[in-house]
């Protein structure tokens, strides 16, 4: 194949950077002092027999975090970060992930290293075999396995510009075999740049030969976790590779195929033999050490460089017969891995040539490469910039294990700083973030189909579900949310079903509504748009209204909708009932933005103090919003005889808003357990009358402690088809209610709580 | 009760005009020559044993049209008009409704008047009894029964400003008893104004005494359909009334209660005895003749006047003891009914007083009364304005039966002029109008909950359903339309399920999309907004695009959405498959606005000619839109070397638009029967993959006659969650597909087709 010529084709070029990525990352669980955890794999993470994202590797303490396959570096790192968040927040509070590839000090006794307690007996047996064959200690090292696949369109276009291969499978296999050989030849560059295991801790090497530490990478050196030297496999062709592997197994040098610890693996089927049918689909790079300076062990620059490196491996010609080429690469890597981190590498000239060729390739192929090449080129010249050297420097200052503990704590704090967020998805709605957190924790497969549209795909076994906005699911009918969206229709349905709803009328013009003025002038009433959310356009007149105010209220409402409702105002307190699956799972009281005085601080100071709450933020990115001190708040204070500089008495509650929306700084108070059962039954029955499975229904109740007796004891204001969940999960006061979990259990009843 | 004082209360006044109305209207079915129909009640109207709106009265030819109860005159007349439309369009094409209260010439032989063929034997027996007792001929007269109820709030407020009655039921009964007595006393005014049976046709009076025709109202005169004189009932109290009725039945003067043909009936229960528990809920006025000059036999002015009249009956004091008061009224009515239509009434002075009092009442109570009083006041002075006089005048010109035939034909033509519309609901979407038509025809109870929101309630027995936009129902899940709304997500789901969808990408900014330009520059592709309908914002590049055009297309799409798709353009013809309940019920080909030349007319003339089609209109009020000759069309012509004044050759098809949307004048062509089954199966399976019950899915098919073999034989463009139905029901060419009926059968499977 004249690959360079193929890659230069105009039809191919637009697709060159198309690729798919998947990352598996191991980490040892340790306590906050950096000692290997003594606990079992966290219960909260559900069943390891199917969990797609959080598994255990060799030992019970060794987490294996797995991302779904992604189309971009951003996405694969986002999901890895999310899985990290979930893993960390599912562990006991006094545990964290050890950020280094090299394990912390290992126990003296071999039996204190506990093999992963997996359900399938064969999995345990295999680990016992490994423990016998290689010792437990070497298995405790952690790293990143990086799965890489060339884009479907790229492969298709490449296939179309050649005529040597007639079927795509054979073509792909040939491509990936070349990549594998070149990777083995040139991987030393990754070892040089990203090697990050310069020093071993106590208990790692016992009774054995050990490297002359510090080195660049113990893990990828001959002292790492490698097969015995008699295991030899040729990469000349897939046939030869497969035959050699089979022979090694037949001769008992390997217990089974997967015991072959090559730095690169050809993937596509369960067994190597499957690859003849499917072709090689992707490769797994296994020689990346954890970058301890990154919370998730790797960063975007590295992923993008590895991506370019993979293109370079395709681009550059092999310069020796297969076995010789690979053998040379292995030798160079062995050398480089054992070099002193601060020293220039012996292969700097080859490195320079490679960077120059990469640069040349990028230019010839019009690749939009920014600093991916030049940055690492600098590392080649300045070994002190490499990860191993940075780690060594820290070790010389206060010891590698102290650094591991410090960094681990830092990452631990980040994971807990915004417990209502899911890292990697923080721009999505909080409810969706919470649901994704729960889904990952439970072990549901997930795919965010559309971030801006909050569209999520979930899967367990063959059972597929789609969720939008955290609560829109297949369990509700199409018509029911439409009923709830239209407040006039909602009232008609509830009224006909015998519930108390505010009496009132709907108007389609200010003129028509003006004629009805005498009916409302003298009573408490509300003007509101027919279809709106977030309380927009609503005016409440608690003691009737002048015609002028009445018209003003109408104008505000008509800005939001063509139809406007005028309703009696019902006295009492408004509560939000979250109903799902015919049960009330949360009841919330929302009270307007307020502060409580201490007799010393001014209102401004009290607001500042209250706004320190980490649950408060802006733009719905937090469960509660910051209290503002704008014109509306100042006016409200003025009406009560205050300014922002007034000092309220101790215990005096001062309201800054009339409306109780969380979005304007209101407080959310969970009172699920305090609400009388009889009102919960009304909420459930009303939601049933609307035919809904999930609804946030607002009831006015004058006395929540007095059992319901007659219709005047409550009134239903409205039912919300897209009810906020985060305000129940993270209330200002009272118990949080994990509603996203309720939604997931409604969708996947087969996953018992 | 000091009723005037009560009505003057400020709390009461805003509610005075609140009322509920219901109309029952009889009509004889006749052929287009005005002869009594010989056919049975139309099959299409379903089962009379439950039909809520279209029944038969005494004879098989006598339709009884019944409206649901409505809150306003507009609404009750709208529904009556709708029921009219349905009844007319369900009858054989050579039948119409006789517009007069007096039947057309009746058959010589009594047995040729066929008693209604009802299912329940007791109903038939009762009619046989009536035939024996009163003769069949008198039963053939038709009229309007007008049900009237004071508004709930009005009654509540009146109740609250008095303290004589402690319970609402007794209070209401007392109100309505007063109304009844005053009605009987003053009803002569309605007879004067609205009497419209001056003359009988052949065969109505035989062997009997007959009035001295012309009169004002045979029907409400002693020669009308009345009880024997020995049936006497007092209206002094509900007790007395009930007792007298029972006594009449006991003595055999009446076969049962319902044989009592009073001009007003007290309603609220099935039997009069029930009224003691429920109170009187409303009254039924039975003395309104059909207004032949109105298609539906009554108009809004009359309803509003009757409404005012009912308020006046409440307002005005009774001036004699009950029985005397009623007796006087009966006598006066007998006299007035038999006066010559062109003569002044003998009771003109009382009439003047009544009008003056009504005026006074309206002023005192601030009733927003426009011309309701003064108009009819003029009729009092000028008898030639009354309905009877106008009818007589026409009779003198060419005979009453000729007029009946003419008017009947006129109303017949109106009912068929816009068969795709439902009168009374013509401002709603066509699909909803069609569905309401079908629902009324099938005998489903309906309530339009929100006209502007196309929200409809349907009911059969205890089975309730809600429908929005004609196709949004409880049968679909909430998530499925959301999947379809998001085109990116739709494609992901279909792709994963193995269907062919256009390859492509989604972009969230012009900048990101610009970088992808090289991937599309040389191929056929489409740019479209992620979520849109009606083809807005879509640009097609069939032969690649310059960067400039590419950016221009992106800008157009980004105007409609934050996310934009770029997709391969698939060659072939686009078809819309309407899938419901796992079946393809319609396949439509849409072709762009076009004309076909005849070698003589200019393009402008051809467009004008094509626009004559009654199916073409504007603003989606018709199944097809008028073809425009705007800038876009002129540009399109110019590109083909035409102007609007060019004369295309005979048979030459000239396109005026690139896009095939119906909304820009395109033609809809039904090809359901021509489409190969294999593509229908794909459409069904794809809709199933999306989890939808109802969807309009668009497939590109290069050759619809060639059975599907492999994925390149089709492509799925998009699936529509709110697919238009009217274009399938009334296509430009091919067979219409009654999809609204399919929706109703999906919702109500118990109603077999």
PDB file of C-alpha atoms in Angstrom, chain B residues 2-232:
ATOM      1  CA  UNK B   2     -86.853  40.333  47.083  1.00  0.00           C
ATOM      2  CA  UNK B   3     -85.333  39.205  43.842  1.00  0.00           C
ATOM      3  CA  UNK B   4     -84.788  42.623  42.290  1.00  0.00           C
ATOM      4  CA  UNK B   5     -82.833  43.751  45.283  1.00  0.00           C
ATOM      5  CA  UNK B   6     -80.796  40.559  45.195  1.00  0.00           C
ATOM      6  CA  UNK B   7     -80.011  41.017  41.529  1.00  0.00           C
ATOM      7  CA  UNK B   8     -78.896  44.566  42.151  1.00  0.00           C
ATOM      8  CA  UNK B   9     -76.189  43.497  44.619  1.00  0.00           C
ATOM      9  CA  UNK B  10     -72.655  44.339  43.527  1.00  0.00           C
ATOM     10  CA  UNK B  11     -71.518  40.778  44.223  1.00  0.00           C
ATOM     11  CA  UNK B  12     -74.267  39.385  42.015  1.00  0.00           C
ATOM     12  CA  UNK B  13     -74.109  41.788  39.088  1.00  0.00           C
ATOM     13  CA  UNK B  14     -70.870  40.525  37.467  1.00  0.00           C
ATOM     14  CA  UNK B  15     -72.421  37.064  37.138  1.00  0.00           C
ATOM     15  CA  UNK B  16     -75.891  37.949  35.821  1.00  0.00           C
ATOM     16  CA  UNK B  17     -75.170  36.943  32.259  1.00  0.00           C
ATOM     17  CA  UNK B  18     -73.574  33.660  33.231  1.00  0.00           C
ATOM     18  CA  UNK B  19     -75.676  30.795  31.882  1.00  0.00           C
ATOM     19  CA  UNK B  20     -75.522  27.397  30.230  1.00  0.00           C
ATOM     20  CA  UNK B  21     -77.329  26.440  27.038  1.00  0.00           C
ATOM     21  CA  UNK B  22     -78.242  23.284  25.215  1.00  0.00           C
ATOM     22  CA  UNK B  23     -80.293  22.894  22.060  1.00  0.00           C
ATOM     23  CA  UNK B  24     -82.233  19.989  20.635  1.00  0.00           C
ATOM     24  CA  UNK B  25     -83.432  20.523  17.110  1.00  0.00           C
ATOM     25  CA  UNK B  26     -85.712  18.309  15.036  1.00  0.00           C
ATOM     26  CA  UNK B  27     -85.655  18.166  11.235  1.00  0.00           C
ATOM     27  CA  UNK B  28     -87.374  16.001   8.675  1.00  0.00           C
ATOM     28  CA  UNK B  29     -85.132  14.308   6.156  1.00  0.00           C
ATOM     29  CA  UNK B  30     -86.380  14.955   2.617  1.00  0.00           C
ATOM     30  CA  UNK B  31     -85.017  14.317  -0.867  1.00  0.00           C
ATOM     31  CA  UNK B  32     -83.666  17.214  -2.893  1.00  0.00           C
ATOM     32  CA  UNK B  33     -87.162  17.800  -4.292  1.00  0.00           C
ATOM     33  CA  UNK B  34     -88.534  18.256  -0.795  1.00  0.00           C
ATOM     34  CA  UNK B  35     -90.328  14.916  -0.523  1.00  0.00           C
ATOM     35  CA  UNK B  36     -90.169  13.054   2.744  1.00  0.00           C
ATOM     36  CA  UNK B  37     -87.207  10.622   2.616  1.00  0.00           C
ATOM     37  CA  UNK B  38     -87.977   6.943   2.196  1.00  0.00           C
ATOM     38  CA  UNK B  39     -84.649   5.774   3.536  1.00  0.00           C
ATOM     39  CA  UNK B  40     -83.727   4.618   6.983  1.00  0.00           C
ATOM     40  CA  UNK B  41     -81.713   6.686   9.430  1.00  0.00           C
ATOM     41  CA  UNK B  42     -78.199   6.848   7.873  1.00  0.00           C
ATOM     42  CA  UNK B  43     -75.897   3.943   8.689  1.00  0.00           C
ATOM     43  CA  UNK B  44     -72.906   6.235   8.916  1.00  0.00           C
ATOM     44  CA  UNK B  45     -74.332   7.775  12.059  1.00  0.00           C
ATOM     45  CA  UNK B  46     -73.650   4.632  13.991  1.00  0.00           C
ATOM     46  CA  UNK B  47     -75.770   3.262  16.736  1.00  0.00           C
ATOM     47  CA  UNK B  48     -78.770   5.307  17.936  1.00  0.00           C
ATOM     48  CA  UNK B  49     -78.778   3.382  21.193  1.00  0.00           C
ATOM     49  CA  UNK B  50     -75.922   5.535  22.451  1.00  0.00           C
ATOM     50  CA  UNK B  51     -75.466   8.363  19.949  1.00  0.00           C
ATOM     51  CA  UNK B  52     -75.363  11.533  22.025  1.00  0.00           C
ATOM     52  CA  UNK B  53     -75.860  14.068  19.235  1.00  0.00           C
ATOM     53  CA  UNK B  54     -77.831  12.598  16.373  1.00  0.00           C
ATOM     54  CA  UNK B  55     -80.987  10.688  17.158  1.00  0.00           C
ATOM     55  CA  UNK B  56     -84.370  10.120  15.619  1.00  0.00           C
ATOM     56  CA  UNK B  57     -87.481  11.613  17.150  1.00  0.00           C
ATOM     57  CA  UNK B  58     -90.927  10.258  16.342  1.00  0.00           C
ATOM     58  CA  UNK B  59     -90.492   9.027  12.788  1.00  0.00           C
ATOM     59  CA  UNK B  60     -87.592   7.332  11.044  1.00  0.00           C
ATOM     60  CA  UNK B  61     -87.202  10.455   8.902  1.00  0.00           C
ATOM     61  CA  UNK B  62     -87.197  12.884  11.800  1.00  0.00           C
ATOM     62  CA  UNK B  63     -83.669  13.693  12.869  1.00  0.00           C
ATOM     63  CA  UNK B  64     -83.098  15.031  16.339  1.00  0.00           C
ATOM     64  CA  UNK B  65     -79.863  16.992  16.624  1.00  0.00           C
ATOM     65  CA  UNK B  66     -78.604  17.549  20.143  1.00  0.00           C
ATOM     66  CA  UNK B  67     -75.821  19.826  21.317  1.00  0.00           C
ATOM     67  CA  UNK B  68     -73.665  19.309  24.367  1.00  0.00           C
ATOM     68  CA  UNK B  69     -74.252  21.869  27.117  1.00  0.00           C
ATOM     69  CA  UNK B  70     -72.339  25.088  26.479  1.00  0.00           C
ATOM     70  CA  UNK B  71     -71.416  28.194  28.423  1.00  0.00           C
ATOM     71  CA  UNK B  72     -72.198  30.662  25.693  1.00  0.00           C
ATOM     72  CA  UNK B  73     -74.541  31.379  22.816  1.00  0.00           C
ATOM     73  CA  UNK B  74     -71.619  31.263  20.388  1.00  0.00           C
ATOM     74  CA  UNK B  75     -70.548  27.859  21.538  1.00  0.00           C
ATOM     75  CA  UNK B  76     -73.954  26.215  21.581  1.00  0.00           C
ATOM     76  CA  UNK B  77     -74.623  27.482  18.067  1.00  0.00           C
ATOM     77  CA  UNK B  78     -71.163  26.407  16.916  1.00  0.00           C
ATOM     78  CA  UNK B  79     -71.764  22.861  18.087  1.00  0.00           C
ATOM     79  CA  UNK B  80     -75.285  22.818  16.639  1.00  0.00           C
ATOM     80  CA  UNK B  81     -73.836  23.908  13.302  1.00  0.00           C
ATOM     81  CA  UNK B  82     -71.206  21.212  13.534  1.00  0.00           C
ATOM     82  CA  UNK B  83     -73.774  18.522  14.304  1.00  0.00           C
ATOM     83  CA  UNK B  84     -75.736  19.822  11.308  1.00  0.00           C
ATOM     84  CA  UNK B  85     -72.713  19.481   9.059  1.00  0.00           C
ATOM     85  CA  UNK B  86     -72.128  15.934  10.228  1.00  0.00           C
ATOM     86  CA  UNK B  87     -75.785  14.935   9.900  1.00  0.00           C
ATOM     87  CA  UNK B  88     -76.046  16.399   6.404  1.00  0.00           C
ATOM     88  CA  UNK B  89     -72.804  14.871   5.160  1.00  0.00           C
ATOM     89  CA  UNK B  90     -73.749  11.495   6.637  1.00  0.00           C
ATOM     90  CA  UNK B  91     -77.030  11.353   4.724  1.00  0.00           C
ATOM     91  CA  UNK B  92     -77.376   9.954   1.204  1.00  0.00           C
ATOM     92  CA  UNK B  93     -76.235  12.581  -1.281  1.00  0.00           C
ATOM     93  CA  UNK B  94     -79.758  13.120  -2.551  1.00  0.00           C
ATOM     94  CA  UNK B  95     -81.189  13.956   0.849  1.00  0.00           C
ATOM     95  CA  UNK B  96     -81.298  17.154   2.829  1.00  0.00           C
ATOM     96  CA  UNK B  97     -82.942  18.572   5.938  1.00  0.00           C
ATOM     97  CA  UNK B  98     -86.321  20.252   5.606  1.00  0.00           C
ATOM     98  CA  UNK B  99     -85.797  23.744   7.010  1.00  0.00           C
ATOM     99  CA  UNK B 100     -89.384  24.352   8.185  1.00  0.00           C
ATOM    100  CA  UNK B 101     -91.041  23.315  11.402  1.00  0.00           C
ATOM    101  CA  UNK B 102     -94.122  22.239   9.486  1.00  0.00           C
ATOM    102  CA  UNK B 103     -93.387  19.007   7.642  1.00  0.00           C
ATOM    103  CA  UNK B 104     -93.505  18.856   3.849  1.00  0.00           C
ATOM    104  CA  UNK B 105     -96.530  17.277   2.210  1.00  0.00           C
ATOM    105  CA  UNK B 106     -97.166  14.038   4.094  1.00  0.00           C
ATOM    106  CA  UNK B 107     -98.021  10.691   2.457  1.00  0.00           C
ATOM    107  CA  UNK B 108    -101.657   9.871   1.973  1.00  0.00           C
ATOM    108  CA  UNK B 109    -101.442   6.617   3.815  1.00  0.00           C
ATOM    109  CA  UNK B 110    -100.780   6.788   7.523  1.00  0.00           C
ATOM    110  CA  UNK B 111     -98.603   3.638   7.299  1.00  0.00           C
ATOM    111  CA  UNK B 112     -96.167   5.416   4.967  1.00  0.00           C
ATOM    112  CA  UNK B 113     -95.153   7.525   7.928  1.00  0.00           C
ATOM    113  CA  UNK B 114     -92.578   5.163   9.437  1.00  0.00           C
ATOM    114  CA  UNK B 115     -92.099   5.153  13.180  1.00  0.00           C
ATOM    115  CA  UNK B 116     -88.429   5.440  14.196  1.00  0.00           C
ATOM    116  CA  UNK B 117     -86.775   2.011  14.078  1.00  0.00           C
ATOM    117  CA  UNK B 118     -85.235   2.149  17.502  1.00  0.00           C
ATOM    118  CA  UNK B 119     -83.417  -0.739  19.136  1.00  0.00           C
ATOM    119  CA  UNK B 120     -85.191  -0.624  22.473  1.00  0.00           C
ATOM    120  CA  UNK B 121     -88.588  -2.144  22.127  1.00  0.00           C
ATOM    121  CA  UNK B 122     -90.140   0.125  24.765  1.00  0.00           C
ATOM    122  CA  UNK B 123     -89.136   3.172  22.706  1.00  0.00           C
ATOM    123  CA  UNK B 124     -90.967   1.788  19.700  1.00  0.00           C
ATOM    124  CA  UNK B 125     -93.999   0.849  21.810  1.00  0.00           C
ATOM    125  CA  UNK B 126     -94.203   4.376  23.195  1.00  0.00           C
ATOM    126  CA  UNK B 127     -94.166   5.872  19.698  1.00  0.00           C
ATOM    127  CA  UNK B 128     -96.884   3.420  18.619  1.00  0.00           C
ATOM    128  CA  UNK B 129     -98.942   4.580  21.552  1.00  0.00           C
ATOM    129  CA  UNK B 130     -98.447   8.234  20.569  1.00  0.00           C
ATOM    130  CA  UNK B 131     -99.459   7.421  16.991  1.00  0.00           C
ATOM    131  CA  UNK B 132    -102.693   5.863  18.227  1.00  0.00           C
ATOM    132  CA  UNK B 133    -103.416   8.590  20.738  1.00  0.00           C
ATOM    133  CA  UNK B 134    -102.562  11.716  18.692  1.00  0.00           C
ATOM    134  CA  UNK B 135    -102.209  10.422  15.144  1.00  0.00           C
ATOM    135  CA  UNK B 136     -98.912  10.188  13.300  1.00  0.00           C
ATOM    136  CA  UNK B 137     -99.259  13.417  11.355  1.00  0.00           C
ATOM    137  CA  UNK B 138     -99.084  15.882  14.224  1.00  0.00           C
ATOM    138  CA  UNK B 139     -95.921  14.234  15.481  1.00  0.00           C
ATOM    139  CA  UNK B 140     -94.184  15.115  12.228  1.00  0.00           C
ATOM    140  CA  UNK B 141     -93.869  18.772  13.205  1.00  0.00           C
ATOM    141  CA  UNK B 142     -90.346  19.868  14.193  1.00  0.00           C
ATOM    142  CA  UNK B 143     -89.009  22.541  16.492  1.00  0.00           C
ATOM    143  CA  UNK B 144     -86.330  23.539  18.909  1.00  0.00           C
ATOM    144  CA  UNK B 145     -86.088  22.583  22.535  1.00  0.00           C
ATOM    145  CA  UNK B 146     -84.021  25.126  24.314  1.00  0.00           C
ATOM    146  CA  UNK B 147     -82.359  24.091  27.566  1.00  0.00           C
ATOM    147  CA  UNK B 148     -81.435  26.929  29.854  1.00  0.00           C
ATOM    148  CA  UNK B 149     -79.582  27.009  33.149  1.00  0.00           C
ATOM    149  CA  UNK B 150     -78.547  29.999  35.239  1.00  0.00           C
ATOM    150  CA  UNK B 151     -74.789  30.089  35.836  1.00  0.00           C
ATOM    151  CA  UNK B 152     -73.345  28.287  38.834  1.00  0.00           C
ATOM    152  CA  UNK B 153     -71.662  31.394  40.188  1.00  0.00           C
ATOM    153  CA  UNK B 154     -74.791  33.458  39.616  1.00  0.00           C
ATOM    154  CA  UNK B 155     -76.930  31.034  41.599  1.00  0.00           C
ATOM    155  CA  UNK B 156     -74.272  30.838  44.316  1.00  0.00           C
ATOM    156  CA  UNK B 157     -74.071  34.604  44.642  1.00  0.00           C
ATOM    157  CA  UNK B 158     -77.869  34.984  44.637  1.00  0.00           C
ATOM    158  CA  UNK B 159     -78.111  32.298  47.278  1.00  0.00           C
ATOM    159  CA  UNK B 160     -75.583  34.090  49.430  1.00  0.00           C
ATOM    160  CA  UNK B 161     -77.395  37.435  49.399  1.00  0.00           C
ATOM    161  CA  UNK B 162     -80.658  35.971  50.751  1.00  0.00           C
ATOM    162  CA  UNK B 163     -81.468  34.167  53.986  1.00  0.00           C
ATOM    163  CA  UNK B 164     -84.878  32.733  53.333  1.00  0.00           C
ATOM    164  CA  UNK B 165     -83.533  29.428  52.020  1.00  0.00           C
ATOM    165  CA  UNK B 166     -80.933  27.409  53.847  1.00  0.00           C
ATOM    166  CA  UNK B 167     -80.068  24.957  51.132  1.00  0.00           C
ATOM    167  CA  UNK B 168     -79.193  25.647  47.525  1.00  0.00           C
ATOM    168  CA  UNK B 169     -81.428  22.913  46.119  1.00  0.00           C
ATOM    169  CA  UNK B 170     -84.626  24.386  47.568  1.00  0.00           C
ATOM    170  CA  UNK B 171     -83.491  27.860  46.581  1.00  0.00           C
ATOM    171  CA  UNK B 172     -82.908  26.833  42.978  1.00  0.00           C
ATOM    172  CA  UNK B 173     -86.222  25.004  42.807  1.00  0.00           C
ATOM    173  CA  UNK B 174     -87.979  28.121  43.987  1.00  0.00           C
ATOM    174  CA  UNK B 175     -86.166  30.255  41.394  1.00  0.00           C
ATOM    175  CA  UNK B 176     -87.027  27.949  38.548  1.00  0.00           C
ATOM    176  CA  UNK B 177     -90.676  27.540  39.610  1.00  0.00           C
ATOM    177  CA  UNK B 178     -91.020  31.290  39.415  1.00  0.00           C
ATOM    178  CA  UNK B 179     -89.380  31.276  36.008  1.00  0.00           C
ATOM    179  CA  UNK B 180     -91.765  28.561  34.860  1.00  0.00           C
ATOM    180  CA  UNK B 181     -94.870  30.504  35.888  1.00  0.00           C
ATOM    181  CA  UNK B 182     -93.604  33.742  34.404  1.00  0.00           C
ATOM    182  CA  UNK B 183     -92.568  31.896  31.285  1.00  0.00           C
ATOM    183  CA  UNK B 184     -96.029  30.430  30.855  1.00  0.00           C
ATOM    184  CA  UNK B 185     -97.520  33.865  31.458  1.00  0.00           C
ATOM    185  CA  UNK B 186     -95.292  35.770  29.052  1.00  0.00           C
ATOM    186  CA  UNK B 187     -94.301  33.191  26.459  1.00  0.00           C
ATOM    187  CA  UNK B 188     -96.714  34.702  23.978  1.00  0.00           C
ATOM    188  CA  UNK B 189     -93.978  37.212  23.170  1.00  0.00           C
ATOM    189  CA  UNK B 190     -91.722  34.416  21.892  1.00  0.00           C
ATOM    190  CA  UNK B 191     -94.643  33.011  19.922  1.00  0.00           C
ATOM    191  CA  UNK B 192     -95.170  36.450  18.417  1.00  0.00           C
ATOM    192  CA  UNK B 193     -91.517  36.992  17.527  1.00  0.00           C
ATOM    193  CA  UNK B 194     -90.333  33.516  16.636  1.00  0.00           C
ATOM    194  CA  UNK B 195     -93.532  31.702  15.659  1.00  0.00           C
ATOM    195  CA  UNK B 196     -92.781  30.312  12.196  1.00  0.00           C
ATOM    196  CA  UNK B 197     -95.517  27.837  11.336  1.00  0.00           C
ATOM    197  CA  UNK B 198     -98.172  29.953   9.608  1.00  0.00           C
ATOM    198  CA  UNK B 199     -99.370  27.368   7.117  1.00  0.00           C
ATOM    199  CA  UNK B 200     -99.705  23.609   6.979  1.00  0.00           C
ATOM    200  CA  UNK B 201     -98.858  21.493   3.961  1.00  0.00           C
ATOM    201  CA  UNK B 202    -100.982  18.807   2.414  1.00  0.00           C
ATOM    202  CA  UNK B 203    -101.668  15.841   4.590  1.00  0.00           C
ATOM    203  CA  UNK B 204    -100.971  17.507   7.920  1.00  0.00           C
ATOM    204  CA  UNK B 205    -104.521  18.194   9.022  1.00  0.00           C
ATOM    205  CA  UNK B 206    -106.925  15.433   8.008  1.00  0.00           C
ATOM    206  CA  UNK B 207    -110.507  14.965   9.203  1.00  0.00           C
ATOM    207  CA  UNK B 208    -109.866  17.443  11.983  1.00  0.00           C
ATOM    208  CA  UNK B 209    -110.513  20.950  13.038  1.00  0.00           C
ATOM    209  CA  UNK B 210    -107.809  23.180  11.693  1.00  0.00           C
ATOM    210  CA  UNK B 211    -106.792  26.760  12.302  1.00  0.00           C
ATOM    211  CA  UNK B 212    -107.702  29.608  10.111  1.00  0.00           C
ATOM    212  CA  UNK B 213    -104.382  29.792   8.272  1.00  0.00           C
ATOM    213  CA  UNK B 214    -102.241  31.786   8.035  1.00  0.00           C
ATOM    214  CA  UNK B 215    -101.492  32.145  11.733  1.00  0.00           C
ATOM    215  CA  UNK B 216     -98.345  32.987  13.670  1.00  0.00           C
ATOM    216  CA  UNK B 217     -97.634  29.493  14.938  1.00  0.00           C
ATOM    217  CA  UNK B 218     -99.711  26.402  14.320  1.00  0.00           C
ATOM    218  CA  UNK B 219     -97.155  24.414  16.295  1.00  0.00           C
ATOM    219  CA  UNK B 220     -97.551  26.323  19.566  1.00  0.00           C
ATOM    220  CA  UNK B 221    -101.292  26.958  19.097  1.00  0.00           C
ATOM    221  CA  UNK B 222    -104.115  24.748  20.415  1.00  0.00           C
ATOM    222  CA  UNK B 223    -103.957  23.053  16.994  1.00  0.00           C
ATOM    223  CA  UNK B 224    -100.384  22.058  17.626  1.00  0.00           C
ATOM    224  CA  UNK B 225     -99.146  18.947  19.235  1.00  0.00           C
ATOM    225  CA  UNK B 226    -100.696  19.382  22.702  1.00  0.00           C
ATOM    226  CA  UNK B 227    -102.170  17.245  25.445  1.00  0.00           C
ATOM    227  CA  UNK B 228    -105.907  16.708  25.703  1.00  0.00           C
ATOM    228  CA  UNK B 229    -107.630  19.578  27.583  1.00  0.00           C
ATOM    229  CA  UNK B 230    -108.358  17.377  30.629  1.00  0.00           C
ATOM    230  CA  UNK B 231    -104.656  17.217  31.466  1.00  0.00           C
ATOM    231  CA  UNK B 232    -104.288  20.013  34.018  1.00  0.00           C
TER     232      UNK B 232
END
